Amino acid sequence: MSFDLVVWAMDKSDPPDAVRAANARCARGEHPQRPADPRVVAFYDALTSDYPDRGPRASTPGSPWAHAPLHAAADHIEMRLQEDCPDVVLETIERLAGELNLDLLDLQDGTVYPPPARSFAS
């Protein structure tokens, strides 16, 4: 089994429902045709420097990825993680999302975690 997390580059004023709506559009294959958000690029680069999603290390035992490469779009990165993914990987994802002002969507239950600087009622 695996579990999925998605980081989203949203506007500061966007509520959790906007994140879920953006994810629904992605699931339908609708992706914006625009340059990649620098926050998403920075997140991907930082995360995959420690946990590669391409090449031989992406499929070795101990890799956190249940599916690689990661789904990367201009405004989000979807990560399918191994069920036994180490806590340090999840902590890294949460820390990077917070540092880069990215919303984190848990696809198992639809919970949206806004960056620490923002908070909304879900």
PDB file of C-alpha atoms in Angstrom, residues 32-71:
ATOM      1  CA  PRO A  32      -2.314  25.160 -16.347  1.00  0.00           C
ATOM      2  CA  GLN A  33      -0.052  26.040 -19.240  1.00  0.00           C
ATOM      3  CA  ARG A  34       2.284  28.432 -17.491  1.00  0.00           C
ATOM      4  CA  PRO A  35       5.837  28.542 -16.210  1.00  0.00           C
ATOM      5  CA  ALA A  36       6.540  26.493 -13.109  1.00  0.00           C
ATOM      6  CA  ASP A  37       6.027  28.294  -9.819  1.00  0.00           C
ATOM      7  CA  PRO A  38       9.486  28.889  -8.287  1.00  0.00           C
ATOM      8  CA  ARG A  39       8.255  27.520  -4.945  1.00  0.00           C
ATOM      9  CA  VAL A  40       7.356  24.207  -6.592  1.00  0.00           C
ATOM     10  CA  VAL A  41      10.720  24.024  -8.346  1.00  0.00           C
ATOM     11  CA  ALA A  42      12.576  24.751  -5.090  1.00  0.00           C
ATOM     12  CA  PHE A  43      10.526  22.111  -3.250  1.00  0.00           C
ATOM     13  CA  TYR A  44      11.194  19.464  -5.902  1.00  0.00           C
ATOM     14  CA  ASP A  45      14.907  20.251  -6.087  1.00  0.00           C
ATOM     15  CA  ALA A  46      15.366  20.191  -2.310  1.00  0.00           C
ATOM     16  CA  LEU A  47      13.306  17.039  -1.756  1.00  0.00           C
ATOM     17  CA  THR A  48      14.807  15.007  -4.579  1.00  0.00           C
ATOM     18  CA  SER A  49      18.351  16.000  -3.654  1.00  0.00           C
ATOM     19  CA  ASP A  50      17.863  13.894  -0.501  1.00  0.00           C
ATOM     20  CA  TYR A  51      15.340  11.398  -1.898  1.00  0.00           C
ATOM     21  CA  PRO A  52      15.876  10.960  -5.671  1.00  0.00           C
ATOM     22  CA  ASP A  53      12.839  10.079  -7.756  1.00  0.00           C
ATOM     23  CA  ARG A  54      14.847   9.179 -10.868  1.00  0.00           C
ATOM     24  CA  GLY A  55      17.713   6.825 -11.549  1.00  0.00           C
ATOM     25  CA  PRO A  56      18.810   3.759  -9.624  1.00  0.00           C
ATOM     26  CA  ARG A  57      18.342   5.235  -6.125  1.00  0.00           C
ATOM     27  CA  ALA A  58      14.647   5.892  -6.825  1.00  0.00           C
ATOM     28  CA  SER A  59      13.802   2.196  -6.912  1.00  0.00           C
ATOM     29  CA  THR A  60      16.186   0.800  -4.299  1.00  0.00           C
ATOM     30  CA  PRO A  61      15.031  -0.584  -0.962  1.00  0.00           C
ATOM     31  CA  GLY A  62      14.729   2.305   1.453  1.00  0.00           C
ATOM     32  CA  SER A  63      13.416   4.736  -1.152  1.00  0.00           C
ATOM     33  CA  PRO A  64      10.345   6.524   0.217  1.00  0.00           C
ATOM     34  CA  TRP A  65       8.635   6.471  -3.191  1.00  0.00           C
ATOM     35  CA  ALA A  66       5.946   3.917  -4.017  1.00  0.00           C
ATOM     36  CA  HIS A  67       5.828   5.429  -7.508  1.00  0.00           C
ATOM     37  CA  ALA A  68       8.611   7.336  -9.215  1.00  0.00           C
ATOM     38  CA  PRO A  69       9.195   9.727 -10.795  1.00  0.00           C
ATOM     39  CA  LEU A  70       6.988  12.130  -8.885  1.00  0.00           C
ATOM     40  CA  HIS A  71       4.126  13.834 -10.697  1.00  0.00           C
TER      41      HIS A  71
END
